[in-house]
Amino acid sequence: MRTKTNIGYKDIYNRIKKSIQNGSLKPGNKVTSIRNLSTELKVAKRTVEAAYDMLIGEGYLVTKGPKGTIVNPDIVIPQIKPEKTFQVQDPELVSIMKIRDENGLFRLGTPALDQFPYKIWLLISGRIIRKMDPVDLLNPPVTGYRPLREAIANYINVSRGISCSPEQIIITSGYKHSLSLILHTLAKKSDKVVFEEPGYIFGAKLLKRIVDRLFFNPVDSRGLNMDYFKKHHKDAKFVLTAPTHQSPLTVSLSLSRRQELLAWAESEKSWIIEDDYDGEFHYKKRVIPALKSIDVNDRVIYVGTFSKTIMPSIRTSYIVVPALTVSSFIENSEIFETSQPLLQQKILASFIHEGHFYKHLKRMRSLYQQRRNFVIGALQRVFPKVFKFEMTDGGMQLVAYLEKGDDDVGLAEIWQKNGLLVYPLSKWFSGKKKRYGLIIGFTNITSEEQATAAFKKVSKETYEFLEDDN
Ligand SMILES: Cc1ncc(COP(=O)(O)O)c(C=O)c1O
């Protein structure tokens, strides 16, 4: 027997009308059938019918005979502005979010979206979905799907020189997740944490929120400045660095500094967190092995990601944790973390195991070198005296330093307004001493003509702006 509820037709009418008005139900969307909704809400069919009749009468819904009832495709719903309280207040975050969510040219850190082997990915996905069995519907392991961990262990051994067992690999959902898990597992509240200056803006934002004793160490043309580090931060418990291609400057940590850093970590029993987000993309010279590859004392915690090598939306990354810490990481993953979707892990594992990943990387390495040249060529042509470069040999972005002036924020705003999604370099500094320029992603620029046309679009405004600024 049906239990009575006190939901009346007016309640149903109001709920559906509200969903249409706030955009959760869009013109053309199907609404639940009268029979299903009456079962779901435990009300009589005629109650739902009465509500639907009112909504049809007012033009919110239309019936499509046997196809059911849909939201009127012709209805025009006035755009409701999000309530003020829903809006992010931190102006810096607002500007970052704005360009991250927009589509445009020179976007930072995005692999070549036109070159991803979609067909292969689709074929593998279809095969994996067809082969799914009931146990695949259960929770996947919190540390990651074993064959994916094996594929990664093999890949980083071959490509990055890191020898580790699959047990040392923990699958995570991005850099911030990796960092939080590492600090959660190994850091004490009182531990001193050191980050690079300038450094990855999203890393700095996260660390400022979760670390009590956060310090910054300058980076120069040979990477993290070790003289400064030894003088000011010898007592650190963690140092975070991107030694292969520093972010955003793309400089590489020199071998002697790598050795100094490793020796420091061993003598202080401290940890180095290595961010190897785009280590594969080195162009003229040989790819530099990861810092982790020469870490004989297991003091480096290695953080990798598929955001640059596959696509950012995959949200799949990994940590290589020191052997002695594996059980703590498993324990914390079990307590704090949720697992990553199994289906995606399976697709990715096959993509790597079957060799498509390596092939794709190889193609992207030569493509990015070409695309970088397009952008540098176009910048030099359109802005011959505006920027200077300190050429490095890798990365997915370049820094165009301002020859004169320091308003890179104002200049970036002009470019962003015109769909050129560059970042102002000064914003990647946390202290007072800054450098000024634009951080420009080049991986999605397909010709020098395309880059030249984009720069020409902003050249008049750029020159006028810089004249006023100087
Ligand atoms: C410096 C740096 N580290 C790490 C990442 C990887 O981030 P995620 O794996 O969260 O996409 C990025 C991505 O842009 C990055 O620029």
Tab-separated table of C-alpha atoms and ligand atoms in Angstrom:
chain	number	residue	atom	x	y	z
A	1	MET	CA	0.000	0.000	0.000
A	2	ARG	CA	1.140	3.508	-0.802
A	3	THR	CA	2.166	5.614	2.216
A	4	LYS	CA	0.666	9.063	2.088
A	5	THR	CA	2.897	12.095	1.836
A	6	ASN	CA	1.774	15.660	2.220
A	7	ILE	CA	3.183	16.776	-1.123
A	8	GLY	CA	0.445	18.535	-3.069
A	9	TYR	CA	0.204	19.511	-6.735
A	10	LYS	CA	1.339	23.058	-5.920
A	11	ASP	CA	4.581	21.741	-4.411
A	12	ILE	CA	5.308	19.757	-7.565
A	13	TYR	CA	4.396	22.734	-9.730
A	14	ASN	CA	6.728	25.015	-7.720
A	15	ARG	CA	9.644	22.559	-7.745
A	16	ILE	CA	9.588	22.092	-11.505
A	17	LYS	CA	9.030	25.772	-12.210
A	18	LYS	CA	12.007	26.641	-9.985
A	19	SER	CA	14.243	24.119	-11.759
A	20	ILE	CA	13.330	25.681	-15.100
A	21	GLN	CA	13.862	29.200	-13.798
A	22	ASN	CA	17.254	28.501	-12.252
A	23	GLY	CA	18.490	26.654	-15.324
A	24	SER	CA	18.716	23.129	-13.853
A	25	LEU	CA	16.050	22.097	-16.369
A	26	LYS	CA	16.733	23.547	-19.807
A	27	PRO	CA	14.390	24.127	-22.789
A	28	GLY	CA	13.977	20.766	-24.545
A	29	ASN	CA	14.890	18.650	-21.471
A	30	LYS	CA	12.589	15.744	-20.763
A	31	VAL	CA	10.761	15.805	-17.428
A	32	THR	CA	9.977	12.667	-15.440
A	33	SER	CA	6.829	10.888	-16.601
A	34	ILE	CA	3.650	11.337	-14.563
A	35	ARG	CA	3.642	7.674	-13.607
A	36	ASN	CA	7.320	7.622	-12.462
A	37	LEU	CA	7.050	10.870	-10.554
A	38	SER	CA	3.920	9.773	-8.745
A	39	THR	CA	5.677	6.530	-7.704
A	40	GLU	CA	8.815	8.404	-6.711
A	41	LEU	CA	6.960	10.976	-4.608
A	42	LYS	CA	4.339	8.525	-3.366
A	43	VAL	CA	1.434	10.716	-4.501
A	44	ALA	CA	-1.591	9.971	-6.651
A	45	LYS	CA	-1.153	10.238	-10.418
A	46	ARG	CA	-3.792	12.928	-10.606
A	47	THR	CA	-1.738	15.141	-8.240
A	48	VAL	CA	1.192	15.118	-10.667
A	49	GLU	CA	-1.194	15.535	-13.590
A	50	ALA	CA	-2.659	18.664	-12.007
A	51	ALA	CA	0.824	20.161	-11.554
A	52	TYR	CA	1.855	19.340	-15.143
A	53	ASP	CA	-1.403	20.790	-16.496
A	54	MET	CA	-0.650	24.092	-14.782
A	55	LEU	CA	2.917	24.125	-16.106
A	56	ILE	CA	1.659	23.352	-19.615
A	57	GLY	CA	-0.990	26.044	-19.308
A	58	GLU	CA	1.646	28.593	-18.361
A	59	GLY	CA	3.927	27.573	-21.226
A	60	TYR	CA	6.689	25.970	-19.138
A	61	LEU	CA	6.076	22.426	-20.404
A	62	VAL	CA	4.768	20.893	-23.614
A	63	THR	CA	3.576	17.339	-24.238
A	64	LYS	CA	5.114	15.336	-27.051
A	65	GLY	CA	2.548	12.498	-27.110
A	66	PRO	CA	4.136	9.095	-26.511
A	67	LYS	CA	7.579	10.748	-26.258
A	68	GLY	CA	6.525	12.313	-22.946
A	69	THR	CA	6.611	15.830	-21.593
A	70	ILE	CA	9.450	18.267	-22.151
A	71	VAL	CA	10.409	21.773	-21.109
A	72	ASN	CA	9.027	24.112	-23.781
A	73	PRO	CA	11.901	24.491	-26.282
A	74	ASP	CA	10.739	28.032	-27.110
A	75	ILE	CA	10.637	29.297	-23.588
A	76	VAL	CA	12.934	32.230	-22.858
A	77	ILE	CA	14.211	32.239	-19.316
A	78	PRO	CA	15.704	35.521	-18.112
A	79	GLN	CA	19.363	34.994	-17.063
A	80	ILE	CA	19.530	35.019	-13.308
A	81	LYS	CA	22.766	36.462	-11.941
A	82	PRO	CA	24.394	34.219	-9.328
A	83	GLU	CA	23.793	35.534	-5.858
A	84	LYS	CA	26.589	37.766	-4.595
A	85	THR	CA	27.331	35.347	-1.788
A	86	PHE	CA	28.128	32.628	-4.382
A	87	GLN	CA	30.868	34.709	-5.976
A	88	VAL	CA	34.549	34.157	-5.174
A	89	GLN	CA	35.893	37.190	-3.304
A	90	ASP	CA	39.687	36.825	-3.723
A	91	PRO	CA	40.372	39.049	-6.791
A	92	GLU	CA	43.494	37.088	-7.736
A	93	LEU	CA	41.574	33.831	-7.797
A	94	VAL	CA	38.813	35.477	-9.803
A	95	SER	CA	41.288	36.529	-12.502
A	96	ILE	CA	42.957	33.092	-12.584
A	97	MET	CA	39.602	31.309	-12.791
A	98	LYS	CA	38.434	33.623	-15.533
A	99	ILE	CA	41.215	32.762	-17.934
A	100	ARG	CA	41.382	29.114	-16.909
A	101	ASP	CA	37.747	28.601	-17.824
A	102	GLU	CA	37.880	30.560	-21.074
A	103	ASN	CA	38.797	29.289	-24.463
A	104	GLY	CA	41.486	31.245	-26.249
A	105	LEU	CA	45.020	31.295	-27.614
A	106	PHE	CA	48.304	30.823	-25.747
A	107	ARG	CA	46.631	29.012	-22.866
A	108	LEU	CA	49.213	27.827	-20.408
A	109	GLY	CA	50.111	24.210	-19.789
A	110	THR	CA	47.620	22.671	-22.213
A	111	PRO	CA	48.828	19.903	-24.519
A	112	ALA	CA	48.138	20.192	-28.260
A	113	LEU	CA	44.429	19.498	-28.279
A	114	ASP	CA	44.330	19.148	-32.069
A	115	GLN	CA	46.843	16.299	-32.003
A	116	PHE	CA	45.516	13.894	-29.399
A	117	PRO	CA	44.927	10.405	-30.885
A	118	TYR	CA	41.195	10.498	-30.205
A	119	LYS	CA	40.429	7.509	-32.424
A	120	ILE	CA	42.788	5.191	-30.566
A	121	TRP	CA	41.479	6.440	-27.233
A	122	LEU	CA	37.929	5.801	-28.398
A	123	LEU	CA	38.739	2.297	-29.605
A	124	ILE	CA	40.407	1.400	-26.315
A	125	SER	CA	37.521	2.939	-24.346
A	126	GLY	CA	34.949	0.925	-26.317
A	127	ARG	CA	36.869	-2.282	-25.776
A	128	ILE	CA	37.259	-1.654	-22.024
A	129	ILE	CA	33.584	-0.787	-21.586
A	130	ARG	CA	32.493	-3.903	-23.485
A	131	LYS	CA	34.745	-6.029	-21.301
A	132	MET	CA	33.544	-4.625	-17.976
A	133	ASP	CA	32.380	-7.202	-15.507
A	134	PRO	CA	30.378	-6.873	-12.270
A	135	VAL	CA	33.447	-6.533	-10.020
A	136	ASP	CA	34.388	-3.431	-11.997
A	137	LEU	CA	31.358	-1.781	-10.442
A	138	LEU	CA	32.871	-1.976	-6.963
A	139	ASN	CA	35.151	0.649	-5.414
A	140	PRO	CA	38.563	0.587	-7.068
A	141	PRO	CA	41.674	0.343	-4.836
A	142	VAL	CA	42.402	3.675	-3.119
A	143	THR	CA	46.035	3.688	-4.209
A	144	GLY	CA	45.116	3.011	-7.824
A	145	TYR	CA	44.437	0.261	-10.334
A	146	ARG	CA	47.368	-2.157	-10.230
A	147	PRO	CA	47.997	-2.433	-14.023
A	148	LEU	CA	48.084	1.374	-14.263
A	149	ARG	CA	50.620	1.541	-11.431
A	150	GLU	CA	52.689	-1.069	-13.283
A	151	ALA	CA	52.442	0.863	-16.541
A	152	ILE	CA	53.603	4.043	-14.788
A	153	ALA	CA	56.471	2.259	-12.998
A	154	ASN	CA	57.682	0.971	-16.336
A	155	TYR	CA	57.235	4.314	-18.101
A	156	ILE	CA	59.096	6.406	-15.525
A	157	ASN	CA	61.851	3.813	-15.387
A	158	VAL	CA	62.386	3.922	-19.157
A	159	SER	CA	61.719	7.618	-19.729
A	160	ARG	CA	62.665	9.387	-16.518
A	161	GLY	CA	65.312	7.023	-15.124
A	162	ILE	CA	63.332	6.277	-11.955
A	163	SER	CA	63.534	2.794	-10.592
A	164	CYS	CA	60.643	1.978	-8.264
A	165	SER	CA	58.139	-0.778	-7.634
A	166	PRO	CA	54.439	-0.404	-8.544
A	167	GLU	CA	53.700	-0.472	-4.775
A	168	GLN	CA	55.464	2.893	-4.446
A	169	ILE	CA	53.073	4.499	-6.914
A	170	ILE	CA	49.890	6.133	-5.658
A	171	ILE	CA	47.358	7.331	-8.220
A	172	THR	CA	45.959	10.795	-7.443
A	173	SER	CA	43.669	13.305	-9.118
A	174	GLY	CA	46.084	16.148	-9.815
A	175	TYR	CA	48.975	18.096	-8.377
A	176	LYS	CA	46.996	19.679	-5.565
A	177	HIS	CA	45.657	16.313	-4.485
A	178	SER	CA	49.198	14.884	-4.552
A	179	LEU	CA	50.570	17.766	-2.473
A	180	SER	CA	47.789	17.563	0.090
A	181	LEU	CA	48.241	13.824	0.465
A	182	ILE	CA	52.027	14.113	0.856
A	183	LEU	CA	51.811	16.859	3.474
A	184	HIS	CA	48.952	15.146	5.257
A	185	THR	CA	50.995	11.966	5.456
A	186	LEU	CA	54.482	13.223	6.273
A	187	ALA	CA	54.346	16.786	7.614
A	188	LYS	CA	53.844	18.068	11.123
A	189	LYS	CA	52.117	21.420	11.737
A	190	SER	CA	55.408	22.977	12.856
A	191	ASP	CA	57.402	21.843	9.786
A	192	LYS	CA	59.018	24.461	7.627
A	193	VAL	CA	58.095	24.182	3.953
A	194	VAL	CA	60.008	25.960	1.176
A	195	PHE	CA	58.625	26.745	-2.276
A	196	GLU	CA	60.259	28.250	-5.347
A	197	GLU	CA	60.089	32.001	-6.067
A	198	PRO	CA	58.645	32.519	-8.629
A	199	GLY	CA	56.681	29.301	-8.418
A	200	TYR	CA	53.606	27.566	-9.797
A	201	ILE	CA	50.808	29.933	-8.859
A	202	PHE	CA	48.284	27.201	-7.957
A	203	GLY	CA	50.865	25.422	-5.803
A	204	ALA	CA	51.636	28.629	-3.920
A	205	LYS	CA	47.929	29.332	-3.401
A	206	LEU	CA	47.341	25.880	-1.940
A	207	LEU	CA	50.421	25.953	0.289
A	208	LYS	CA	49.497	29.379	1.683
A	209	ARG	CA	46.203	27.846	2.813
A	210	ILE	CA	47.525	24.629	4.346
A	211	VAL	CA	51.060	25.284	5.613
A	212	ASP	CA	51.776	27.377	8.706
A	213	ARG	CA	55.487	27.933	8.080
A	214	LEU	CA	55.851	28.590	4.354
A	215	PHE	CA	58.960	30.276	2.924
A	216	PHE	CA	60.100	31.112	-0.592
A	217	ASN	CA	63.507	30.584	-2.159
A	218	PRO	CA	64.670	32.458	-5.293
A	219	VAL	CA	65.221	30.717	-8.598
A	220	ASP	CA	67.833	31.891	-11.111
A	221	SER	CA	69.070	30.668	-14.488
A	222	ARG	CA	70.345	27.403	-12.896
A	223	GLY	CA	67.179	26.677	-10.958
A	224	LEU	CA	66.696	26.882	-7.187
A	225	ASN	CA	69.385	29.147	-5.754
A	226	MET	CA	71.222	26.788	-3.407
A	227	ASP	CA	73.472	29.416	-1.776
A	228	TYR	CA	70.379	31.255	-0.637
A	229	PHE	CA	68.746	28.003	0.373
A	230	LYS	CA	71.640	26.840	2.547
A	231	LYS	CA	71.919	30.255	4.178
A	232	HIS	CA	68.212	30.732	4.957
A	233	HIS	CA	66.411	27.415	4.754
A	234	LYS	CA	68.755	24.691	5.904
A	235	ASP	CA	66.238	23.874	8.637
A	236	ALA	CA	63.384	23.177	6.196
A	237	LYS	CA	61.589	19.851	6.388
A	238	PHE	CA	60.203	20.030	2.837
A	239	VAL	CA	61.328	21.792	-0.300
A	240	LEU	CA	59.136	21.819	-3.396
A	241	THR	CA	60.850	22.211	-6.719
A	242	ALA	CA	60.307	21.571	-10.426
A	243	PRO	CA	63.928	20.731	-11.329
A	244	THR	CA	63.506	19.671	-14.960
A	245	HIS	CA	61.597	22.728	-16.150
A	246	GLN	CA	60.974	25.172	-13.380
A	247	SER	CA	57.513	26.693	-13.423
A	248	PRO	CA	57.112	29.282	-14.853
A	249	LEU	CA	60.698	30.081	-15.942
A	250	THR	CA	61.410	26.631	-17.531
A	251	VAL	CA	65.053	26.719	-16.344
A	252	SER	CA	66.619	23.400	-15.289
A	253	LEU	CA	68.281	22.755	-11.957
A	254	SER	CA	71.997	22.266	-12.627
A	255	LEU	CA	73.642	18.956	-11.800
A	256	SER	CA	75.815	20.436	-9.061
A	257	ARG	CA	72.756	22.021	-7.418
A	258	ARG	CA	70.865	18.724	-7.719
A	259	GLN	CA	73.664	17.040	-5.823
A	260	GLU	CA	73.749	19.793	-3.196
A	261	LEU	CA	70.005	19.533	-2.690
A	262	LEU	CA	70.089	15.743	-2.335
A	263	ALA	CA	73.020	15.937	0.104
A	264	TRP	CA	71.119	18.495	2.196
A	265	ALA	CA	67.992	16.300	2.295
A	266	GLU	CA	69.997	13.289	3.387
A	267	SER	CA	71.952	15.105	6.086
A	268	GLU	CA	68.849	16.843	7.533
A	269	LYS	CA	66.542	13.864	6.941
A	270	SER	CA	64.259	16.260	5.073
A	271	TRP	CA	62.124	15.737	1.974
A	272	ILE	CA	62.312	17.081	-1.560
A	273	ILE	CA	59.022	17.125	-3.464
A	274	GLU	CA	59.881	16.958	-7.153
A	275	ASP	CA	57.215	18.305	-9.516
A	276	ASP	CA	57.974	16.706	-12.896
A	277	TYR	CA	54.886	18.005	-14.668
A	278	ASP	CA	56.377	18.347	-18.167
A	279	GLY	CA	59.795	16.694	-17.874
A	280	GLU	CA	59.369	14.919	-21.210
A	281	PHE	CA	59.336	18.092	-23.252
A	282	HIS	CA	62.957	18.893	-23.831
A	283	TYR	CA	63.805	19.816	-27.371
A	284	LYS	CA	67.338	20.221	-28.648
A	285	LYS	CA	69.289	18.445	-25.977
A	286	ARG	CA	68.644	15.030	-24.508
A	287	VAL	CA	65.716	14.784	-22.087
A	288	ILE	CA	67.046	15.454	-18.566
A	289	PRO	CA	66.542	12.515	-16.176
A	290	ALA	CA	64.401	13.258	-13.141
A	291	LEU	CA	66.055	14.357	-9.885
A	292	LYS	CA	64.518	11.214	-8.402
A	293	SER	CA	66.703	9.116	-10.749
A	294	ILE	CA	69.851	10.031	-8.769
A	295	ASP	CA	68.210	9.956	-5.341
A	296	VAL	CA	70.137	7.063	-3.795
A	297	ASN	CA	68.883	7.786	-0.281
A	298	ASP	CA	65.169	7.901	-1.168
A	299	ARG	CA	64.634	11.478	0.019
A	300	VAL	CA	62.705	12.581	-3.091
A	301	ILE	CA	58.953	12.300	-3.380
A	302	TYR	CA	58.202	12.397	-7.083
A	303	VAL	CA	54.989	13.947	-8.412
A	304	GLY	CA	53.927	13.228	-12.000
A	305	THR	CA	50.823	14.015	-14.009
A	306	PHE	CA	49.043	13.032	-17.225
A	307	SER	CA	47.665	16.552	-17.633
A	308	LYS	CA	50.494	17.542	-19.974
A	309	THR	CA	51.103	14.271	-21.742
A	310	ILE	CA	47.455	13.227	-22.287
A	311	MET	CA	44.928	15.960	-21.349
A	312	PRO	CA	44.169	18.048	-18.258
A	313	SER	CA	40.561	16.849	-18.010
A	314	ILE	CA	41.752	13.311	-17.287
A	315	ARG	CA	42.645	14.510	-13.763
A	316	THR	CA	45.004	11.606	-13.289
A	317	SER	CA	48.382	12.019	-11.675
A	318	TYR	CA	50.637	9.979	-9.412
A	319	ILE	CA	53.159	10.127	-6.611
A	320	VAL	CA	56.225	7.914	-6.279
A	321	VAL	CA	56.605	7.622	-2.541
A	322	PRO	CA	59.803	6.577	-0.736
A	323	ALA	CA	59.811	2.859	0.066
A	324	LEU	CA	59.818	3.398	3.842
A	325	THR	CA	56.694	5.559	3.672
A	326	VAL	CA	54.515	3.273	1.521
A	327	SER	CA	52.467	1.921	4.419
A	328	SER	CA	51.745	5.437	5.786
A	329	PHE	CA	50.577	6.529	2.343
A	330	ILE	CA	48.338	3.480	1.963
A	331	GLU	CA	46.883	4.135	5.406
A	332	ASN	CA	46.217	7.814	4.679
A	333	SER	CA	44.812	7.067	1.245
A	334	GLU	CA	42.445	4.605	2.865
A	335	ILE	CA	41.320	7.134	5.474
A	336	PHE	CA	41.256	10.448	3.604
A	337	GLU	CA	40.977	9.729	-0.074
A	338	THR	CA	38.443	8.389	-2.475
A	339	SER	CA	39.636	6.269	-5.361
A	340	GLN	CA	39.900	7.476	-8.947
A	341	PRO	CA	37.315	6.214	-11.455
A	342	LEU	CA	38.259	2.694	-12.518
A	343	LEU	CA	37.128	2.954	-16.116
A	344	GLN	CA	39.477	5.801	-16.852
A	345	GLN	CA	42.387	4.111	-15.106
A	346	LYS	CA	41.820	1.018	-17.227
A	347	ILE	CA	41.724	2.996	-20.467
A	348	LEU	CA	44.895	4.861	-19.539
A	349	ALA	CA	46.696	1.669	-18.508
A	350	SER	CA	45.944	0.074	-21.895
A	351	PHE	CA	46.940	3.231	-23.737
A	352	ILE	CA	50.370	3.053	-22.070
A	353	HIS	CA	50.821	-0.745	-22.161
A	354	GLU	CA	50.018	-0.867	-25.876
A	355	GLY	CA	52.678	1.731	-26.710
A	356	HIS	CA	50.393	4.564	-27.879
A	357	PHE	CA	51.531	6.832	-25.069
A	358	TYR	CA	55.211	6.664	-26.049
A	359	LYS	CA	54.388	7.289	-29.695
A	360	HIS	CA	52.248	10.290	-28.794
A	361	LEU	CA	54.960	11.767	-26.566
A	362	LYS	CA	57.563	11.452	-29.278
A	363	ARG	CA	55.332	13.253	-31.774
A	364	MET	CA	54.504	16.002	-29.295
A	365	ARG	CA	58.153	16.604	-28.482
A	366	SER	CA	59.005	17.575	-32.045
A	367	LEU	CA	55.690	19.378	-32.561
A	368	TYR	CA	56.158	21.571	-29.478
A	369	GLN	CA	59.625	22.576	-30.557
A	370	GLN	CA	58.152	23.718	-33.862
A	371	ARG	CA	55.256	25.524	-32.186
A	372	ARG	CA	57.603	27.279	-29.788
A	373	ASN	CA	59.539	28.609	-32.782
A	374	PHE	CA	56.293	29.878	-34.346
A	375	VAL	CA	55.523	31.933	-31.265
A	376	ILE	CA	59.033	33.282	-30.736
A	377	GLY	CA	59.255	34.196	-34.431
A	378	ALA	CA	55.921	36.009	-34.317
A	379	LEU	CA	56.779	37.825	-31.072
A	380	GLN	CA	60.071	39.034	-32.502
A	381	ARG	CA	58.356	40.190	-35.665
A	382	VAL	CA	55.470	42.079	-34.038
A	383	PHE	CA	57.200	43.256	-30.851
A	384	PRO	CA	60.917	43.481	-31.716
A	385	LYS	CA	61.815	45.840	-28.861
A	386	VAL	CA	59.137	45.072	-26.311
A	387	PHE	CA	60.284	41.710	-24.956
A	388	LYS	CA	63.476	39.854	-24.271
A	389	PHE	CA	63.943	36.133	-23.843
A	390	GLU	CA	66.209	33.973	-21.736
A	391	MET	CA	66.036	30.883	-23.885
A	392	THR	CA	65.854	27.533	-22.164
A	393	ASP	CA	65.545	24.187	-23.847
A	394	GLY	CA	62.224	22.870	-22.727
A	395	GLY	CA	58.786	23.308	-21.289
A	396	MET	CA	55.365	24.107	-22.667
A	397	GLN	CA	55.454	27.849	-22.133
A	398	LEU	CA	57.893	30.687	-22.610
A	399	VAL	CA	58.443	33.856	-20.672
A	400	ALA	CA	58.586	37.122	-22.622
A	401	TYR	CA	60.235	39.535	-20.183
A	402	LEU	CA	59.324	43.191	-20.488
A	403	GLU	CA	62.299	45.230	-21.745
A	404	LYS	CA	60.914	48.280	-19.963
A	405	GLY	CA	58.253	48.960	-17.355
A	406	ASP	CA	56.668	46.782	-14.745
A	407	ASP	CA	52.940	46.717	-15.446
A	408	ASP	CA	52.716	43.186	-16.754
A	409	VAL	CA	49.350	42.846	-14.992
A	410	GLY	CA	47.861	45.705	-17.026
A	411	LEU	CA	49.395	44.380	-20.227
A	412	ALA	CA	48.133	40.844	-19.609
A	413	GLU	CA	44.642	42.240	-19.070
A	414	ILE	CA	44.717	43.845	-22.524
A	415	TRP	CA	45.849	40.592	-24.110
A	416	GLN	CA	43.330	38.505	-22.187
A	417	LYS	CA	40.512	40.840	-23.198
A	418	ASN	CA	41.458	40.041	-26.799
A	419	GLY	CA	41.428	36.270	-26.245
A	420	LEU	CA	45.198	35.873	-25.689
A	421	LEU	CA	45.222	33.970	-22.391
A	422	VAL	CA	48.647	34.904	-21.051
A	423	TYR	CA	49.593	35.310	-17.389
A	424	PRO	CA	51.527	38.207	-15.865
A	425	LEU	CA	54.838	36.859	-14.508
A	426	SER	CA	54.900	39.154	-11.458
A	427	LYS	CA	51.831	37.387	-10.051
A	428	TRP	CA	53.865	34.194	-9.703
A	429	PHE	CA	56.069	35.899	-7.116
A	430	SER	CA	54.977	35.926	-3.509
A	431	GLY	CA	57.534	38.411	-2.153
A	432	LYS	CA	58.301	42.034	-3.024
A	433	LYS	CA	61.172	41.350	-5.410
A	434	LYS	CA	59.609	40.470	-8.747
A	435	ARG	CA	60.324	40.223	-12.447
A	436	TYR	CA	57.905	41.363	-15.114
A	437	GLY	CA	56.746	39.779	-18.317
A	438	LEU	CA	54.131	37.547	-19.893
A	439	ILE	CA	53.939	33.781	-19.563
A	440	ILE	CA	52.833	32.429	-22.920
A	441	GLY	CA	51.746	28.878	-23.734
A	442	PHE	CA	52.710	27.841	-27.264
A	443	THR	CA	51.556	24.249	-27.576
A	444	ASN	CA	48.273	24.996	-29.355
A	445	ILE	CA	49.605	27.468	-31.910
A	446	THR	CA	49.582	25.791	-35.280
A	447	SER	CA	51.510	28.290	-37.449
A	448	GLU	CA	53.616	31.421	-37.250
A	449	GLU	CA	50.884	33.211	-39.232
A	450	GLN	CA	48.322	32.368	-36.572
A	451	ALA	CA	50.581	33.713	-33.818
A	452	THR	CA	51.471	36.823	-35.836
A	453	ALA	CA	47.795	37.604	-36.506
A	454	ALA	CA	46.995	37.227	-32.801
A	455	PHE	CA	49.855	39.510	-31.740
A	456	LYS	CA	48.953	42.085	-34.398
A	457	LYS	CA	45.482	42.220	-32.911
A	458	VAL	CA	46.935	43.583	-29.665
A	459	SER	CA	49.980	45.433	-31.012
A	460	LYS	CA	48.474	48.938	-31.206
A	461	GLU	CA	47.034	48.732	-27.704
A	462	THR	CA	50.258	47.186	-26.403
A	463	TYR	CA	52.460	49.978	-27.754
A	464	GLU	CA	50.080	52.681	-26.492
A	465	PHE	CA	49.896	51.036	-23.090
A	466	LEU	CA	53.654	50.664	-22.772
A	467	GLU	CA	54.212	54.284	-23.799
A	468	ASP	CA	51.848	55.440	-21.061
A	469	ASP	CA	53.471	53.079	-18.570
A	470	ASN	CA	57.027	54.353	-19.208
B	1	LIG	C1	54.014	23.538	-12.439
B	1	LIG	C2	52.911	22.548	-12.571
B	1	LIG	N1	52.900	21.487	-11.779
B	1	LIG	C3	51.947	20.554	-11.867
B	1	LIG	C4	50.932	20.683	-12.766
B	1	LIG	C5	49.947	19.548	-12.882
B	1	LIG	O1	48.760	19.837	-12.423
B	1	LIG	P1	47.577	18.779	-12.493
B	1	LIG	O2	48.144	17.397	-12.436
B	1	LIG	O3	46.807	19.102	-11.271
B	1	LIG	O4	46.822	19.059	-13.725
B	1	LIG	C6	50.868	21.790	-13.592
B	1	LIG	C7	49.747	21.969	-14.510
B	1	LIG	O5	49.505	22.998	-15.077
B	1	LIG	C8	51.901	22.735	-13.514
B	1	LIG	O6	51.921	23.808	-14.324
